[in-house]
PDB file of C-alpha atoms in Angstrom:
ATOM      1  CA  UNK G 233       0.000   0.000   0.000  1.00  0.00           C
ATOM      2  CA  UNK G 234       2.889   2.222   0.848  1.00  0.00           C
ATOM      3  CA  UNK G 235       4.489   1.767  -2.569  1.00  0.00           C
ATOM      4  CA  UNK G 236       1.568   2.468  -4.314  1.00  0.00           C
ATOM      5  CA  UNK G 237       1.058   5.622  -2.519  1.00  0.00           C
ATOM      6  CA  UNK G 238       4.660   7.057  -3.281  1.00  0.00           C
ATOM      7  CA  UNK G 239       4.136   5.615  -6.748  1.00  0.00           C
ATOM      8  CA  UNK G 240       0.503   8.339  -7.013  1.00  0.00           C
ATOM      9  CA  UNK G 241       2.661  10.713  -5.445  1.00  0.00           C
ATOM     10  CA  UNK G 242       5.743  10.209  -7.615  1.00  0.00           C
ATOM     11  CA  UNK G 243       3.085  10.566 -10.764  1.00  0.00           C
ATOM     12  CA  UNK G 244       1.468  13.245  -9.618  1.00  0.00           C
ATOM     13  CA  UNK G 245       4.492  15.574  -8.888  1.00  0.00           C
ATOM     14  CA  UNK G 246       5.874  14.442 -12.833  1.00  0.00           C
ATOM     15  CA  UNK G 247       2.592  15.358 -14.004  1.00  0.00           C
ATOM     16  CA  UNK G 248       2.395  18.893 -12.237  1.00  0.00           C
ATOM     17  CA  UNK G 249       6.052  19.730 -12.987  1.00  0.00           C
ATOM     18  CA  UNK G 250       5.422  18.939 -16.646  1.00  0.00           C
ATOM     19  CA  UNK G 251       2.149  20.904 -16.858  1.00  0.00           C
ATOM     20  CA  UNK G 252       3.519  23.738 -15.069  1.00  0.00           C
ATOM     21  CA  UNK G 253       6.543  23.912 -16.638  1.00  0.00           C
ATOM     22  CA  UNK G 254       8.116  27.011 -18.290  1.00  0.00           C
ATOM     23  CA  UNK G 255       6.961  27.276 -22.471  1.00  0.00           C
ATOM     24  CA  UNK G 256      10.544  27.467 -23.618  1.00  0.00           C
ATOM     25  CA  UNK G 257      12.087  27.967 -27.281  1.00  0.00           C
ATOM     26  CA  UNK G 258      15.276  26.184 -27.369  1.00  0.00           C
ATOM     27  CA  UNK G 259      18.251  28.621 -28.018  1.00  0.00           C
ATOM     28  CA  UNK G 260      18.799  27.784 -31.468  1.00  0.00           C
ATOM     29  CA  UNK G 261      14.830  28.264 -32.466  1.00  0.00           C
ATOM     30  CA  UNK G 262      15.343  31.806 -31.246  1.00  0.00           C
ATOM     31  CA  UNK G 263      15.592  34.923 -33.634  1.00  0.00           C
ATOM     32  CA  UNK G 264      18.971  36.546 -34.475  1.00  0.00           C
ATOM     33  CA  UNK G 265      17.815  39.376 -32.765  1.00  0.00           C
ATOM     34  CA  UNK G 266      17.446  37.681 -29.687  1.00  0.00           C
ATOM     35  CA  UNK G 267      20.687  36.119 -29.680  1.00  0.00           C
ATOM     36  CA  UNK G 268      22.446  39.316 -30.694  1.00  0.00           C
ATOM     37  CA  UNK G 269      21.499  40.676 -27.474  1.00  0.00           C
ATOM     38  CA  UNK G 270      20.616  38.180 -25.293  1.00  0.00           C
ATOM     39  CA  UNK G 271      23.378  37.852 -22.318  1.00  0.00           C
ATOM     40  CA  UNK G 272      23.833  41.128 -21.823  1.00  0.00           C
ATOM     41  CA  UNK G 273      23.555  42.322 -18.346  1.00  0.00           C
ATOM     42  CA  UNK G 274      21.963  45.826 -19.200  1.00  0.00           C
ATOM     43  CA  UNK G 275      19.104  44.655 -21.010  1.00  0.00           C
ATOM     44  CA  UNK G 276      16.265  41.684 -20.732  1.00  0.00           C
ATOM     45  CA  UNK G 277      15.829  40.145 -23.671  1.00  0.00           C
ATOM     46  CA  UNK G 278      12.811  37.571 -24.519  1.00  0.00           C
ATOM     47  CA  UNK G 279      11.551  35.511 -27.707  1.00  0.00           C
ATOM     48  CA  UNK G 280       7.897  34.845 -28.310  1.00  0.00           C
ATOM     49  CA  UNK G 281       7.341  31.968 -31.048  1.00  0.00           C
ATOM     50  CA  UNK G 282       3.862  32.304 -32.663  1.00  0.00           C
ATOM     51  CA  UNK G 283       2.706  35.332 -30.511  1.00  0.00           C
ATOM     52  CA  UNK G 284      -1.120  35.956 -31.829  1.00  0.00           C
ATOM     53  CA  UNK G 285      -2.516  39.185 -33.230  1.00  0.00           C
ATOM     54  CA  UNK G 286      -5.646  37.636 -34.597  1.00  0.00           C
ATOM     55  CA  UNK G 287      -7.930  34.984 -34.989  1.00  0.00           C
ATOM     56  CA  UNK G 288      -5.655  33.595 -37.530  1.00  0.00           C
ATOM     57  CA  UNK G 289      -2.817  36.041 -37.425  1.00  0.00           C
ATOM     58  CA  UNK G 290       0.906  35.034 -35.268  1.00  0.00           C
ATOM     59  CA  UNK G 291       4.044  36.350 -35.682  1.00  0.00           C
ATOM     60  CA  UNK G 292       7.584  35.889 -33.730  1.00  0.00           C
ATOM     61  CA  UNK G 293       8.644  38.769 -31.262  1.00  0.00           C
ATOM     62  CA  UNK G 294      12.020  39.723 -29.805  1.00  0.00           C
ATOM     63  CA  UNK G 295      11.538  41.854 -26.565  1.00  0.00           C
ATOM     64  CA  UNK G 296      14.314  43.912 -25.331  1.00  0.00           C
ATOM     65  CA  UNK G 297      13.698  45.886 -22.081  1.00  0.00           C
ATOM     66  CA  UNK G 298      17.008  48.344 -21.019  1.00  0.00           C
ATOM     67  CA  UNK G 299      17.533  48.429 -17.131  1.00  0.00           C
ATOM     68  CA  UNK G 300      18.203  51.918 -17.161  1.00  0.00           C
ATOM     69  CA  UNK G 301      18.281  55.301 -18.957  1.00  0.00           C
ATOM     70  CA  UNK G 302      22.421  54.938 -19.821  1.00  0.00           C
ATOM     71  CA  UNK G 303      21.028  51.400 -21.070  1.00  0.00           C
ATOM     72  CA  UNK G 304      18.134  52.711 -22.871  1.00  0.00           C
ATOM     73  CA  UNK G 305      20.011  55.654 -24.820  1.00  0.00           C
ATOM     74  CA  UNK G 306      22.642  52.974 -25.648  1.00  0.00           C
ATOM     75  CA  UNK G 307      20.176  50.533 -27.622  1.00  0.00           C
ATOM     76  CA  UNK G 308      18.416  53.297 -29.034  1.00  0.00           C
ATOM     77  CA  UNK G 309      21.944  54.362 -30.817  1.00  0.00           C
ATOM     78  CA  UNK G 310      23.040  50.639 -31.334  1.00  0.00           C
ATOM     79  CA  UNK G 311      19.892  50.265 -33.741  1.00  0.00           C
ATOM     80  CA  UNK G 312      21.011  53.743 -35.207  1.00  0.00           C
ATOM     81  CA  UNK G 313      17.880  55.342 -34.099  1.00  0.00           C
ATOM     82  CA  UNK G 314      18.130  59.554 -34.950  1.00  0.00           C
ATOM     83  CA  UNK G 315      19.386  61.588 -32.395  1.00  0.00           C
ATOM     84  CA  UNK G 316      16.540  63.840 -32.796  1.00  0.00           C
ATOM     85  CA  UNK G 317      14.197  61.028 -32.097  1.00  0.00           C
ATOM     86  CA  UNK G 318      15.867  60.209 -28.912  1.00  0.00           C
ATOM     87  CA  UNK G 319      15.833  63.512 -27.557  1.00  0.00           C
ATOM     88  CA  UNK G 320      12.106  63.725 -28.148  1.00  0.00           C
ATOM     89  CA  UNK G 321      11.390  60.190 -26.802  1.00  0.00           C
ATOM     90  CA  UNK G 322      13.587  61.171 -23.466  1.00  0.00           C
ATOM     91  CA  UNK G 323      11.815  64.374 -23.088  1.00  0.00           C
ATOM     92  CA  UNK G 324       8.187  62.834 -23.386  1.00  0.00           C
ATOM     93  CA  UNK G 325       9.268  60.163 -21.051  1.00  0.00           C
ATOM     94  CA  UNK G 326      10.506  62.330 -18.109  1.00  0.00           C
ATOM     95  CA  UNK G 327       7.192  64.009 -18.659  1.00  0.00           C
ATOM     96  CA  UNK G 328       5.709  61.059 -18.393  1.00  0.00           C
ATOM     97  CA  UNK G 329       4.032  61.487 -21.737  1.00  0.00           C
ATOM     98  CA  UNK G 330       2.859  58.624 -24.032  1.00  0.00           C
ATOM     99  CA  UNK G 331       4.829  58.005 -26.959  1.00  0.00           C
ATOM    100  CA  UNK G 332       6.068  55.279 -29.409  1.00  0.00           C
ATOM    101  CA  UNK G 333       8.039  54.988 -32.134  1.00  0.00           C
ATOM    102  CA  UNK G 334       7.830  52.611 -34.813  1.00  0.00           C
ATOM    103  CA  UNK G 335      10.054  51.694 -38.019  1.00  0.00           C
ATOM    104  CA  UNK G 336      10.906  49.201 -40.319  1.00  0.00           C
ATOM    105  CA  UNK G 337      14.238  47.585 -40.549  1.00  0.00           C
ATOM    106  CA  UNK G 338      16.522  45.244 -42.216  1.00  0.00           C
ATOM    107  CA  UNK G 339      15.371  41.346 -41.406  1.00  0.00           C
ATOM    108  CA  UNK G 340      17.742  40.580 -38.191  1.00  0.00           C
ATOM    109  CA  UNK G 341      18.875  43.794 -38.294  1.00  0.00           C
ATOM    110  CA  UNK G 342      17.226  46.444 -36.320  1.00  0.00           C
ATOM    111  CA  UNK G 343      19.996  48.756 -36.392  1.00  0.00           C
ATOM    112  CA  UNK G 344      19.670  48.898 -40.120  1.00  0.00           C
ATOM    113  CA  UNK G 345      16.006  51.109 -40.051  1.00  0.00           C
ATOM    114  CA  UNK G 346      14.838  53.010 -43.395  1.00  0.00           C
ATOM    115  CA  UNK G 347      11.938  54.529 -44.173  1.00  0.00           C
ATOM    116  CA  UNK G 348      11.100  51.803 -47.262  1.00  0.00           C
ATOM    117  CA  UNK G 349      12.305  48.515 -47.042  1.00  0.00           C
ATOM    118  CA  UNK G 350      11.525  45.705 -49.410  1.00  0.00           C
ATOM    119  CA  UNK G 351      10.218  42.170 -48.329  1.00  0.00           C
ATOM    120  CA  UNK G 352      11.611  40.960 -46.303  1.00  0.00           C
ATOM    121  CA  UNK G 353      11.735  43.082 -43.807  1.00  0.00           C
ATOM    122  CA  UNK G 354      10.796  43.689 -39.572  1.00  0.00           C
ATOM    123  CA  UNK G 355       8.916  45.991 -37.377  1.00  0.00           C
ATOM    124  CA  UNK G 356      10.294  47.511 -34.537  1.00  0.00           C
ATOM    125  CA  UNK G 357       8.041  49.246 -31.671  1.00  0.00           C
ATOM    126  CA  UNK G 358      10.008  51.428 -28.989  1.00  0.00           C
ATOM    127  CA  UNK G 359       8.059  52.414 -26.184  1.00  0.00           C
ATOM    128  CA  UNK G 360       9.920  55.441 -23.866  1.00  0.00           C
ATOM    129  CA  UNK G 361       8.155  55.017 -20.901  1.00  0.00           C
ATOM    130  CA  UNK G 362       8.734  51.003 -20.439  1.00  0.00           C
ATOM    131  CA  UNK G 363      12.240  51.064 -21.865  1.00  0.00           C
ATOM    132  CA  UNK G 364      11.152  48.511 -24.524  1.00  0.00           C
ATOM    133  CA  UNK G 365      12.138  47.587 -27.728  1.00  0.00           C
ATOM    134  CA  UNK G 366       9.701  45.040 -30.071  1.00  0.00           C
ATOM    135  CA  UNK G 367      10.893  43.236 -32.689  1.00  0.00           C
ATOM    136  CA  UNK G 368       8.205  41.655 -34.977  1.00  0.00           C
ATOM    137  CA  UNK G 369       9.714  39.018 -37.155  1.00  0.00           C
ATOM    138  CA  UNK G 370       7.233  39.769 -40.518  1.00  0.00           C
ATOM    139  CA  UNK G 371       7.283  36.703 -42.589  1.00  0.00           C
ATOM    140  CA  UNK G 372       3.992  38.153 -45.350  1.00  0.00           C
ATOM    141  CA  UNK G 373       2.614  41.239 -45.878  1.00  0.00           C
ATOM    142  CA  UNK G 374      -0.864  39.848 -44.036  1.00  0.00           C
ATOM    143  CA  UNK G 375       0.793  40.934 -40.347  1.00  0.00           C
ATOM    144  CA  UNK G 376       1.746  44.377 -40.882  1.00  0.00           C
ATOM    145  CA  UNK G 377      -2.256  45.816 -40.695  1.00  0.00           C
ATOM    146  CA  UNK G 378      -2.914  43.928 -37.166  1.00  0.00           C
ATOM    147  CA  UNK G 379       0.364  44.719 -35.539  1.00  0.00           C
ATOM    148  CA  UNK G 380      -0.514  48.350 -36.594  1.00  0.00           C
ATOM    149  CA  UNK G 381      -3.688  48.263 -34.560  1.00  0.00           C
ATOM    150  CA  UNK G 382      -1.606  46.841 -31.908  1.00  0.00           C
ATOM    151  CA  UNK G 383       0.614  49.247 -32.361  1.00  0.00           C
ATOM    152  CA  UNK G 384      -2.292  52.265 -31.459  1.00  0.00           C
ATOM    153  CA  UNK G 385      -3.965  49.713 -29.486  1.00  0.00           C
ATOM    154  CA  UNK G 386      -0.768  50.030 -26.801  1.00  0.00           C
ATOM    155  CA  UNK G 387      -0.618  53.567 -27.480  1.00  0.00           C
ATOM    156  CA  UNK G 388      -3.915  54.073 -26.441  1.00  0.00           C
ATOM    157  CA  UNK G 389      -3.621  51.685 -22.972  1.00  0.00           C
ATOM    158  CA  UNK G 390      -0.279  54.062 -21.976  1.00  0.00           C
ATOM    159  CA  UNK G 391      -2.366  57.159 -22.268  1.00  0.00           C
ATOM    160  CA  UNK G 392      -5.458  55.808 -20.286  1.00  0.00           C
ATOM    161  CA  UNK G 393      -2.879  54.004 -17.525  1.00  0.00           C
ATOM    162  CA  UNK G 394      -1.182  57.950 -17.629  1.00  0.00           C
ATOM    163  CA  UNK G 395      -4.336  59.329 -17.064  1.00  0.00           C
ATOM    164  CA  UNK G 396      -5.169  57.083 -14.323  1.00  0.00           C
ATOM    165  CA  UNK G 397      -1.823  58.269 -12.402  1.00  0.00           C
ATOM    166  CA  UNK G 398      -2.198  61.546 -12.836  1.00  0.00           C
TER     167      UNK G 398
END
């Protein structure tokens, strides 16, 4: 009787830890963004295979998150973002403002941004106020319309969470 009770308990615990377990991407499944920064002590960087922005609509996503301002500033100029831009995102952040900039770039390659890009190509999001970077891994042309709603969609939930501090 013993044995078949630490035999439950043995199944049980198995079952739990698998079903709890952490959804993981092996390393190699990950995006070349997210291995180009990953590691790095000054920033938090996460991969999201297959995140959905519709019914039928998924797409990949790097996250980068700087732990700082010095960290922050840095990124922004590793992925050759204008100095101008900067400036303005940094001032509307310490005024607690909500603001976002978006741009295309180079696939794997968000410090190569242009205004027109051909296929293919990613979309970056860079939110001032969270210190976060997005990188949307487009693989057809039927993504970019959603993640644009998304895009005002988070826009709009920083300006009512601002309003709600304030």
């Amino acid at each position: 009787m013993l044995v078949a009770i630490v035999l439950l308990l043995v199944v049980l615990s198995m079952t739990m830890a698998f079903k709890y377990r952490p959804l993981t991407v092996p390393y190699e499944h990950c995006s070349e963004v997210y291995r180009h920064y990953a590691g790095r002590a000054d920033l938090d960087v996460a991969f999201v295979k297959g995140y959905r922005i519709g019914d039928s609509i998924a797409v990949d996503v790097t996250t980068i998150m700087a732990s700082d301002s010095a960290s922050w500033e840095r990124l922004l100029r590793e992925m050759n973002v204008y100095e101008g831009t900067i400036d303005r995102m940094q001032k509307l952040a310490e005024a607690n403002k909500t603001t976002m900039t978006m741009f295309r770039c180079k696939k794997n390659h968000p410090e190569i941004n242009h205004k027109i890009i051909a296929s293919p190509y990613d979309l970056v999001f860079c939110s001032p106020l969270e210190k976060n970077v997005y990188v949307f891994d487009i693989t057809s042309d039927k993504q970019v319309e959603p993640l644009i709603l998304v895009y005002f969609r988070l826009i709009d939930k920083y300006k009512k969470r601002n309003e709600a501090t304030t």
